[in-house]
mmCIF file of C-alpha atoms in Angstrom:
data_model
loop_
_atom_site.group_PDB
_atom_site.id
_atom_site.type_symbol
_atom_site.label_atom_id
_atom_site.label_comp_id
_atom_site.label_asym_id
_atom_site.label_seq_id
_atom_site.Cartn_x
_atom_site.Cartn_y
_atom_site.Cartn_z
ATOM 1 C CA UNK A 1 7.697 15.362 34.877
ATOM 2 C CA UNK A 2 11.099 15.378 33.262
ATOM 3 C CA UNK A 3 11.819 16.420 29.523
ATOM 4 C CA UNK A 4 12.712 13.892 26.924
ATOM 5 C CA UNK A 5 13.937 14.992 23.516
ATOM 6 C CA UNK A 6 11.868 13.795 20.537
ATOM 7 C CA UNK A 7 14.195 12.880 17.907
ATOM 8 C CA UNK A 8 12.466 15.255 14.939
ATOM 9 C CA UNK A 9 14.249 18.081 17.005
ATOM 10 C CA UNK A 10 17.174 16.963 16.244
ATOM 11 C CA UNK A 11 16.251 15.705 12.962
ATOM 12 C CA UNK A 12 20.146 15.254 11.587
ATOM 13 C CA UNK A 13 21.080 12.578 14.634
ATOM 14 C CA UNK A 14 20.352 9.269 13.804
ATOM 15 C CA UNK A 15 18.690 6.907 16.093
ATOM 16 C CA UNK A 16 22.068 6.185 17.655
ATOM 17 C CA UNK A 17 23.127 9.562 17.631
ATOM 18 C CA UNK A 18 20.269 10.707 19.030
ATOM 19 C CA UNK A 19 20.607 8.072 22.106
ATOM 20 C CA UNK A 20 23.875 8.959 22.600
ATOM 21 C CA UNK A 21 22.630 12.653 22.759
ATOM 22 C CA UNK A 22 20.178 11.945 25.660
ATOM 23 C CA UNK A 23 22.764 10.372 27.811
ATOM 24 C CA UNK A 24 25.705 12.841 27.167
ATOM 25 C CA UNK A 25 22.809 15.227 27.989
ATOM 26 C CA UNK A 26 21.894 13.740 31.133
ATOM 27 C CA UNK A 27 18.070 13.390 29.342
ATOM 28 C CA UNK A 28 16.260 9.927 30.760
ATOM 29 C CA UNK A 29 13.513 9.641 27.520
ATOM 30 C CA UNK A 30 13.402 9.838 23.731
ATOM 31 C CA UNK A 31 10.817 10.258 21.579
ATOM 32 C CA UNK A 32 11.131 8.549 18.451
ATOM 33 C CA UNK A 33 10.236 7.910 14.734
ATOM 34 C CA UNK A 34 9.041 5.047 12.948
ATOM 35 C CA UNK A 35 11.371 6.096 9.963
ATOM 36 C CA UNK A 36 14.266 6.375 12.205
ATOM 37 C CA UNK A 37 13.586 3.230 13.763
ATOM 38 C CA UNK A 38 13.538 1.904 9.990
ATOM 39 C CA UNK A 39 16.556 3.253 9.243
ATOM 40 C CA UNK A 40 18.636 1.387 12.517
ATOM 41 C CA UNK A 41 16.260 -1.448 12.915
ATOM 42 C CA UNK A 42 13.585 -2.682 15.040
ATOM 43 C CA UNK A 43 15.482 -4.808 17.258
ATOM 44 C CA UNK A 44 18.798 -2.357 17.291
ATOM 45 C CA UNK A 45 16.642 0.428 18.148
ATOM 46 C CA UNK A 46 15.502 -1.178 20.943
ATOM 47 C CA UNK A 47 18.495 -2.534 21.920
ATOM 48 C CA UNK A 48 20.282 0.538 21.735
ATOM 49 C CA UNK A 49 17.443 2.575 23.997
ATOM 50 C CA UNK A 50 17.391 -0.221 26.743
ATOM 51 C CA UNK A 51 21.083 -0.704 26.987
ATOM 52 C CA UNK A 52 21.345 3.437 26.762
ATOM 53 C CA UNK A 53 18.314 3.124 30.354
ATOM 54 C CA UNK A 54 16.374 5.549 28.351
ATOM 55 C CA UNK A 55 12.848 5.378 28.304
ATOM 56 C CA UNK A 56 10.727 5.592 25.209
ATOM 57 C CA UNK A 57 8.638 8.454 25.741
ATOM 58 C CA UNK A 58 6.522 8.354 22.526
ATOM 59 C CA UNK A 59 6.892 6.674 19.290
ATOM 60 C CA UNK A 60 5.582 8.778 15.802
ATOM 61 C CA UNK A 61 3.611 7.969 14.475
ATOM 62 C CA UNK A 62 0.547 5.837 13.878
ATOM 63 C CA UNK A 63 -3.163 7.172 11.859
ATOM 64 C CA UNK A 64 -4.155 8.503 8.481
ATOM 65 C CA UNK A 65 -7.198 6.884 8.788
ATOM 66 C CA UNK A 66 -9.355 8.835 6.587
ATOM 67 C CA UNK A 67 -8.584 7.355 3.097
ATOM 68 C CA UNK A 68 -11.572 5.244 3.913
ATOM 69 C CA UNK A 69 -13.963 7.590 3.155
ATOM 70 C CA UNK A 70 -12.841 7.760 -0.761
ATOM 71 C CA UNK A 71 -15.648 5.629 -2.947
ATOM 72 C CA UNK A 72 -15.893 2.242 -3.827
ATOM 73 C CA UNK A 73 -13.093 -0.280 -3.866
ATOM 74 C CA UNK A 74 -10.119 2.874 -3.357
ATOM 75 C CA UNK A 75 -11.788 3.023 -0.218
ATOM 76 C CA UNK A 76 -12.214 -0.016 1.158
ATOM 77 C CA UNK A 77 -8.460 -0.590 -0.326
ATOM 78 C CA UNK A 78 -7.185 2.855 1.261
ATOM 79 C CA UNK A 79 -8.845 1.472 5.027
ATOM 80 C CA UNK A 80 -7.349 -2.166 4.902
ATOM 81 C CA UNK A 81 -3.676 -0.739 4.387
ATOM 82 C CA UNK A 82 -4.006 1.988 6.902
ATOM 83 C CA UNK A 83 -5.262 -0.410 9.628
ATOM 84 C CA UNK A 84 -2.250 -3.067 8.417
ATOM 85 C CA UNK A 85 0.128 -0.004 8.524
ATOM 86 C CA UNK A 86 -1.272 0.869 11.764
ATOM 87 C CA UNK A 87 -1.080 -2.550 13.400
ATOM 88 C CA UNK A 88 2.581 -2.941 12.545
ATOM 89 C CA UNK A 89 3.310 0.424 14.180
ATOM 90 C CA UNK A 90 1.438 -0.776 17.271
ATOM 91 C CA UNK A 91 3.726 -3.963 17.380
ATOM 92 C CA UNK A 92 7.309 -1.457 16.863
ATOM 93 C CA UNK A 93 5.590 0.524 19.689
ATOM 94 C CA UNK A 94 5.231 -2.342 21.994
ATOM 95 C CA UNK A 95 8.924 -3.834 21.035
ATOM 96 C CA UNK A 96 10.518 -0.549 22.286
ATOM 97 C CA UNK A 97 8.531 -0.348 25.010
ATOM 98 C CA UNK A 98 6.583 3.245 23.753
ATOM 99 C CA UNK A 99 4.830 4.609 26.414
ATOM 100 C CA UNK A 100 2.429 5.525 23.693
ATOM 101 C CA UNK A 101 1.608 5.496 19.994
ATOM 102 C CA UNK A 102 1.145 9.233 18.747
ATOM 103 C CA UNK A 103 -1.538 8.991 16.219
ATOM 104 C CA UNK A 104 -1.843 11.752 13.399
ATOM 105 C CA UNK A 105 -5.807 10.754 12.202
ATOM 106 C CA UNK A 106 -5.301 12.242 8.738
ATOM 107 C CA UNK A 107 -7.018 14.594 6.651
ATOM 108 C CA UNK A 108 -9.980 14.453 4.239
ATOM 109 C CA UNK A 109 -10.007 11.527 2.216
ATOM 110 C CA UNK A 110 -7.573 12.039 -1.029
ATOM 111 C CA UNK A 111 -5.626 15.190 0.330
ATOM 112 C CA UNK A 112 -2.031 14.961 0.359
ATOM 113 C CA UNK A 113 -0.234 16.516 2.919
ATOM 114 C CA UNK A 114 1.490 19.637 1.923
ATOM 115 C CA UNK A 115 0.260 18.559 -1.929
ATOM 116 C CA UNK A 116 -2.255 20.811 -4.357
ATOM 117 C CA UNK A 117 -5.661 19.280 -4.181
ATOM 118 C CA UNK A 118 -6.237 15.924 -6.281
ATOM 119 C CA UNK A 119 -9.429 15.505 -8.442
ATOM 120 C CA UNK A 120 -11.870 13.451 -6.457
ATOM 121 C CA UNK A 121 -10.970 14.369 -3.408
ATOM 122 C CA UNK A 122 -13.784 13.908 -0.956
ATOM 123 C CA UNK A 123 -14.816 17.358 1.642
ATOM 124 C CA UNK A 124 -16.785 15.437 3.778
ATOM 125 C CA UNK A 125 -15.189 16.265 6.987
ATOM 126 C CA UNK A 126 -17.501 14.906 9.199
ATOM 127 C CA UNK A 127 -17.287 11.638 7.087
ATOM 128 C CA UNK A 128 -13.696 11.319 7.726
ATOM 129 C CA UNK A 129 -14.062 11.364 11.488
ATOM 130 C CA UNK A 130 -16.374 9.035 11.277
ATOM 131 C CA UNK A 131 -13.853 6.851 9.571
ATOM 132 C CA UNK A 132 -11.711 7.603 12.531
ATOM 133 C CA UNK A 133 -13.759 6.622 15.142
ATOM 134 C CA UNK A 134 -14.264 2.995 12.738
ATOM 135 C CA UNK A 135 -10.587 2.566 12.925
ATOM 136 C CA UNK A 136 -10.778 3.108 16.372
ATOM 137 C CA UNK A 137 -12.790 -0.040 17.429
ATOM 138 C CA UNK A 138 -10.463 -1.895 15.391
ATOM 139 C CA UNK A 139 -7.210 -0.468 16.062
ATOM 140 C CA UNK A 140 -7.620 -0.100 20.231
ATOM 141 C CA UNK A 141 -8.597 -3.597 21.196
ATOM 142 C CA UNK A 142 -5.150 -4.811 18.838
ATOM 143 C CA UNK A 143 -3.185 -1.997 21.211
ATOM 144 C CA UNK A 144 -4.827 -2.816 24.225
ATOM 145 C CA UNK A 145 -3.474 -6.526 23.788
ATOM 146 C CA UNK A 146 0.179 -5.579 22.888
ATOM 147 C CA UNK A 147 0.191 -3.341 25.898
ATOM 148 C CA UNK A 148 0.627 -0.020 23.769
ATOM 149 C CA UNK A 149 -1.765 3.054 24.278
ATOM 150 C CA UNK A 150 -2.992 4.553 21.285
ATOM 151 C CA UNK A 151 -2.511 8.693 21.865
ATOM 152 C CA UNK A 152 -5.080 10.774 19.832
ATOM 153 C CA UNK A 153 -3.110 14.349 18.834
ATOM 154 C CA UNK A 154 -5.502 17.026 17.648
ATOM 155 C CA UNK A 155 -3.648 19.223 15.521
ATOM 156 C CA UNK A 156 -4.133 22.945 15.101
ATOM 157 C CA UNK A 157 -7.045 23.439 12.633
ATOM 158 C CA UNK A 158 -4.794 24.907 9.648
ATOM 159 C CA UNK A 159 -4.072 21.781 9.480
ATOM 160 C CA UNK A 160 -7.377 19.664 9.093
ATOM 161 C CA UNK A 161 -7.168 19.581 4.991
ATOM 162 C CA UNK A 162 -4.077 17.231 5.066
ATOM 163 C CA UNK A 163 -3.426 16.178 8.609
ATOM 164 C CA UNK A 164 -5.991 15.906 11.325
ATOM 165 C CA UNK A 165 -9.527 16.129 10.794
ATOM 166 C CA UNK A 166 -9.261 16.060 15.049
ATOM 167 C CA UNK A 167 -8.228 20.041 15.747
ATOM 168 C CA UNK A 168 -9.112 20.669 19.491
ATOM 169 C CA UNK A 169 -8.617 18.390 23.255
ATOM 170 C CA UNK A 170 -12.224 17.923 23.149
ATOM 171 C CA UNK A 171 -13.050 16.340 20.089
ATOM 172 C CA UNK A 172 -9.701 13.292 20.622
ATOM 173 C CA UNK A 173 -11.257 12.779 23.917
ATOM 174 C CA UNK A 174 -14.883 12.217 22.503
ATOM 175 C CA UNK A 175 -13.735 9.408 20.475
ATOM 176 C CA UNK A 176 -10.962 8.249 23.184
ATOM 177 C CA UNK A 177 -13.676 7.754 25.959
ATOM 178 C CA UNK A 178 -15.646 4.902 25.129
ATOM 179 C CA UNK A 179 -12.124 2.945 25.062
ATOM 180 C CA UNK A 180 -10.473 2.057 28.192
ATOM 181 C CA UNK A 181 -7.580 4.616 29.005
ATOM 182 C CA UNK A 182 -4.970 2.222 28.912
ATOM 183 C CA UNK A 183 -5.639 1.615 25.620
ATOM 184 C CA UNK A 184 -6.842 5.016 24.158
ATOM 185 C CA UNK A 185 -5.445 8.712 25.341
ATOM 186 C CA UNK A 186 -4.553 11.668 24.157
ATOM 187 C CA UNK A 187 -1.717 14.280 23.354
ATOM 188 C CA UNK A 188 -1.363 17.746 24.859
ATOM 189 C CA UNK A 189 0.920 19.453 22.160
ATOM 190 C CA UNK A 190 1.262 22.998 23.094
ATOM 191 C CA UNK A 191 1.902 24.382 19.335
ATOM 192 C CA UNK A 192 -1.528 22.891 18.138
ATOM 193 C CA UNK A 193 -4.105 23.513 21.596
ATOM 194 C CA UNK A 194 -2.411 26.640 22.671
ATOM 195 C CA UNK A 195 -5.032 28.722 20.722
ATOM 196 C CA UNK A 196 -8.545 26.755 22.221
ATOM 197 C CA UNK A 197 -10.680 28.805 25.193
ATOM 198 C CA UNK A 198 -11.503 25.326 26.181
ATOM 199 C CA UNK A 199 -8.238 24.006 26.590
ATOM 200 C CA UNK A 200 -7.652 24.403 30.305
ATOM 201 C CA UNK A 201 -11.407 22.615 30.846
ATOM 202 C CA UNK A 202 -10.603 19.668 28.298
ATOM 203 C CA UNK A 203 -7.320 19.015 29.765
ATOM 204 C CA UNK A 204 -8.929 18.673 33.457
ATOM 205 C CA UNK A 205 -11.218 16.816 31.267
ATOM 206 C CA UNK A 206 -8.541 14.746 30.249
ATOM 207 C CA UNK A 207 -7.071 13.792 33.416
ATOM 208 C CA UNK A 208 -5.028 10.465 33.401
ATOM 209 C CA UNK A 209 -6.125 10.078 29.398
ATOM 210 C CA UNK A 210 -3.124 12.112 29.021
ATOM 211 C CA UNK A 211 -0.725 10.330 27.171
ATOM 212 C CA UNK A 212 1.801 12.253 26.157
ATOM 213 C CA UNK A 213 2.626 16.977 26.940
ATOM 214 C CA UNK A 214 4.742 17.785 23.734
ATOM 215 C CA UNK A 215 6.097 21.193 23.568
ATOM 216 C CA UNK A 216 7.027 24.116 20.958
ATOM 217 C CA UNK A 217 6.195 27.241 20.443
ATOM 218 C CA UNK A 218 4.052 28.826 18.102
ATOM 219 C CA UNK A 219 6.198 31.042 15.702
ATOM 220 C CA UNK A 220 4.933 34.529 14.406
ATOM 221 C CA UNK A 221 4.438 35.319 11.669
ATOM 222 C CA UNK A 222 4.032 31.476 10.204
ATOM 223 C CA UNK A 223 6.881 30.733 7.299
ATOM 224 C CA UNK A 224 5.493 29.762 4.364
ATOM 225 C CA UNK A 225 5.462 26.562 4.617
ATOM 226 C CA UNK A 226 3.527 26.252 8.113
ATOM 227 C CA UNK A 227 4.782 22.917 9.072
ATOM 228 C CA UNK A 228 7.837 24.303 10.101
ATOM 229 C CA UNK A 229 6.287 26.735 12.531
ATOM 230 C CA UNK A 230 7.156 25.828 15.623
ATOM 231 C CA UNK A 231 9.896 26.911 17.270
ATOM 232 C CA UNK A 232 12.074 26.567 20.526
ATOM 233 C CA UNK A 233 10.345 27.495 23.962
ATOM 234 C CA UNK A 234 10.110 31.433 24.590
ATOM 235 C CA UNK A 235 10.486 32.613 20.815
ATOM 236 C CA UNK A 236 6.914 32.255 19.547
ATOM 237 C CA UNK A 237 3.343 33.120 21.455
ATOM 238 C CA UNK A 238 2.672 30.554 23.628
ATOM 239 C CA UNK A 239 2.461 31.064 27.496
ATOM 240 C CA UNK A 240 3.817 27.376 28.430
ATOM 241 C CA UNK A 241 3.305 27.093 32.679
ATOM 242 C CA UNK A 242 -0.402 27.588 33.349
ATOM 243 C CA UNK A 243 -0.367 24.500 30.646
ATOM 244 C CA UNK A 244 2.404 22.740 32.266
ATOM 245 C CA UNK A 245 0.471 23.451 35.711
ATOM 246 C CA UNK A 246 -2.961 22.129 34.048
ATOM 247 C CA UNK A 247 -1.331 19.330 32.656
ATOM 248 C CA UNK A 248 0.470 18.360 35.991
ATOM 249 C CA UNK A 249 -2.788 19.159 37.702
ATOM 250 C CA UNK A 250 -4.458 16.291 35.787
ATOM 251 C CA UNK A 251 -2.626 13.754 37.084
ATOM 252 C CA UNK A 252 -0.112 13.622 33.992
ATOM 253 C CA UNK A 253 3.653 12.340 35.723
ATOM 254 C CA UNK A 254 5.297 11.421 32.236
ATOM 255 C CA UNK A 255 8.211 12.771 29.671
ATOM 256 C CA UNK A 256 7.963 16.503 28.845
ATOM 257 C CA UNK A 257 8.650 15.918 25.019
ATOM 258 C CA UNK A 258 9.995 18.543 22.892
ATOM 259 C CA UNK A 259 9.214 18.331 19.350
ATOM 260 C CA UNK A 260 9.985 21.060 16.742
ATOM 261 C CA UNK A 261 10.015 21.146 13.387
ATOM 262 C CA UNK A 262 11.998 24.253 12.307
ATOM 263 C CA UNK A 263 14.617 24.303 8.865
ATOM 264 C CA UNK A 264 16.897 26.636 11.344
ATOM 265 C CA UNK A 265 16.564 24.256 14.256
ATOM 266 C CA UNK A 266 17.136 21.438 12.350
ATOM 267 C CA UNK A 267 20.290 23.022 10.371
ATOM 268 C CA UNK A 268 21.740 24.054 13.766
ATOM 269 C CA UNK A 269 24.548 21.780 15.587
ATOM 270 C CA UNK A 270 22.280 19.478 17.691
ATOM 271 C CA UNK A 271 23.872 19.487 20.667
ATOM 272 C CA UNK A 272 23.962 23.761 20.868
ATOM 273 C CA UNK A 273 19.713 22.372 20.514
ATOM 274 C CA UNK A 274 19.623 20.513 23.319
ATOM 275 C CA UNK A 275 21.750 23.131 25.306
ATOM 276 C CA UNK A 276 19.094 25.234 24.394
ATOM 277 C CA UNK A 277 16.417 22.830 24.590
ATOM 278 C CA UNK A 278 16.991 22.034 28.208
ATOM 279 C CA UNK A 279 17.574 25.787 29.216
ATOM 280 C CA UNK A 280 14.129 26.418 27.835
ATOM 281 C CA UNK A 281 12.489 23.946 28.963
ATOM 282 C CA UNK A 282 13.874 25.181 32.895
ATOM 283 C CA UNK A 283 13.192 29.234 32.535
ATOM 284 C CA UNK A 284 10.344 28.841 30.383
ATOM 285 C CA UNK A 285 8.229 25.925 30.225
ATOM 286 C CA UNK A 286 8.357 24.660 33.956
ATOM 287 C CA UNK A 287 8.336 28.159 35.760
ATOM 288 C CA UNK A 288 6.477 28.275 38.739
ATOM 289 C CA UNK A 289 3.524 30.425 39.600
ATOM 290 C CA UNK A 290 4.241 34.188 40.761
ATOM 291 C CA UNK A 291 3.740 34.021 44.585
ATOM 292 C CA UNK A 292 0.704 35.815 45.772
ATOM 293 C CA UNK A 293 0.340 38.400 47.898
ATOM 294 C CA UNK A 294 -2.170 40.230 49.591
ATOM 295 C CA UNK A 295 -1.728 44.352 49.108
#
C-alpha cells in the first residue's frame, strides 16, 4: 500500500495545486473531488493527473440516494435527479481513471446536512436504505459498464440523520454483495468504523470488496460542529495498525488515502500538511507489530 493525499486535506490547493503537491511530495495517488474537478475541468483534470503519472485513488463523491423515500411526485422527482447526478459522477470517475467512486448514501429523506430539521421530513430509516439498495440495481450495472466501482462508505452513526443511513462495514457489504465486486465495494475509513466490535470480522469479511482504506483520526472531545472532527494521524483515539494489518490482510494492495476535514488543518500551509501527513502516516499508521517473545 502506499499513501495518496485526498485533496479535502488540503482543501486550499486547487486541483493543480494539489497535483503539483503530490509530485513535489514524491506521493504517486490523489484523491479527488467532483467540485474540484468542476472548478479545473473534466478533461484538464485528467489531463493534468495523467501527465503528473499520478494515479486517481478515489474520486468524492457519488450517493444521496434517500430523497426517494419523500411522498408522492417530490419523491419520485428527488430519485430521478439523484440517479442522473449519480450517473454523471460515474462517467467523471471513469474519465480520470478513479479507481473507485466513494459513495455517501445520504440521510433520511428531507434532512439537510448540517441544516435544522425541515417539516415533512420522513424518519423512516429503514425506508431510506431500502431506497439505497433500489439505486443500487440501477446505479451498479451503469458503473460496471464504464469500468468504475461504486465504493459504499458507512459513516459513523452520528451521522445517519443527514449523511449515511449505512453506519457500520457490515451493513455496505450486505447491499454490496449481490453485485459483482468489480462493480460494487466498499470503504474502510478509519474515523467512521474505528468504534464497531465487528470491524476486524467485517473487514476479513470484506476481503477484495475493499475499495478504498481512508485515514484520520478521531478527535476528542468532538468541536461543535462534528464534521470537522477528524484530525491528523496520532492526535485523536484511533489505534491505526491492527486496521492497517486487517485491511492488508484482506487482500487490499491500493492507495492509503488521507482525508481530514479539520478548520486548523485546512488553515495550515499545505505543504507543512503533507510534511506532516507523510510522517504520520510512517510512525503511526503503518507501524509494524511488536515482535513477540516468549518469557
Amino acid at each position: 500500500m502506499s499513501l495518496s493525499l485526498n485533496q479535502w486535506t488540503t482543501r486550499r490547493w486547487s486541483l493543480p495545486e494539489a497535483v503539483d503537491g503530490c509530485v513535489r511530495h514524491g506521493l504517486e495517488a490523489v484523491g479527488l473531488w467532483r467540485e474540484k474537478v468542476a472548478e479545473t475541468g473534466l478533461a484538464r483534470s485528467a489531463k493534468l493527473v495523467r501527465e503528473a503519472g499520478l494515479r486517481v485513488s478515489s474520486l468524492c463523491r457519488g450517493g444521496f440516494l434517500t430523497a426517494g423515500g419523500l411522498p408522492g411526485e417530490e419523491g419520485r422527482r428527488a430519485f430521478a435527479q439523484a440517479l442522473e447526478d449519480n450517473r454523471r459522477a460515474v462517467d467523471e470517475a471513469a474519465e480520470l481513471g478513479a479507481a473507485c467512486l466513494v459513495m455517501v448514501v445520504g440521510g433520511l429523506p428531507g434532512v439537510r446536512p448540517g441544516e435544522p430539521l425541515p417539516a415533512g421530513f420522513s424518519r423512516d430509516v429503514a425506508g431510506a436504505r431500502e431506497r439505497v439498495a433500489e439505486a443500487l440495481a440501477s446505479l451498479a450495472p451503469y458503473a460496471g459498464e464504464r469500468g468504475v466501482k461504486l465504493a459504499l462508505e458507512p459513516l459513523h452513526p452520528v451521522y445517519c440523520p443527514d449523511r449515511a443511513v449505512l453506519s457500520t462495514l457490515g451493513q455496505a457489504l450486505d447491499l454490496a454483495l449481490p453485485y459483482p465486486e468489480e462493480q460494487v465495494g466498499v470503504v474502510v475509513d478509519t474515523f467512521h468504523v474505528w468504534w464497531d466490535p465487528a470491524l476486524h470480522e467485517q473487514i476479513a469479511r470484506a476481503g477484495r470488496r475493499i475499495a478504498s482504506y481512508q485515514v484520520c483520526d478521531y478527535l476528542h472531545p468532538l468541536p461543535a460542529d462534528v464534521l470537522l472532527g477528524r484530525g491528523m494521524m496520532g492526535d485523536g483515539v484511533i489505534d491505526f495498525p491492527p486496521i492497517t494489518r486487517a485491511v492488508a490482510a484482506a487482500g487490499y494492495a491500493g492507495d492509503v488515502e488521507v482525508e481530514i476535514f479539520n478548520a486548523d488543518v485546512w488553515a495550515a500551509d499545505p505543504d507543512e500538511v503533507v510534511a506532516t501527513m507523510k510522517e504520520r502516516y510512517a510512525g503511526v499508521v503503518t507501524v509494524p507489530a511488536a515482535p513477540f517473545t516468549v518469557t
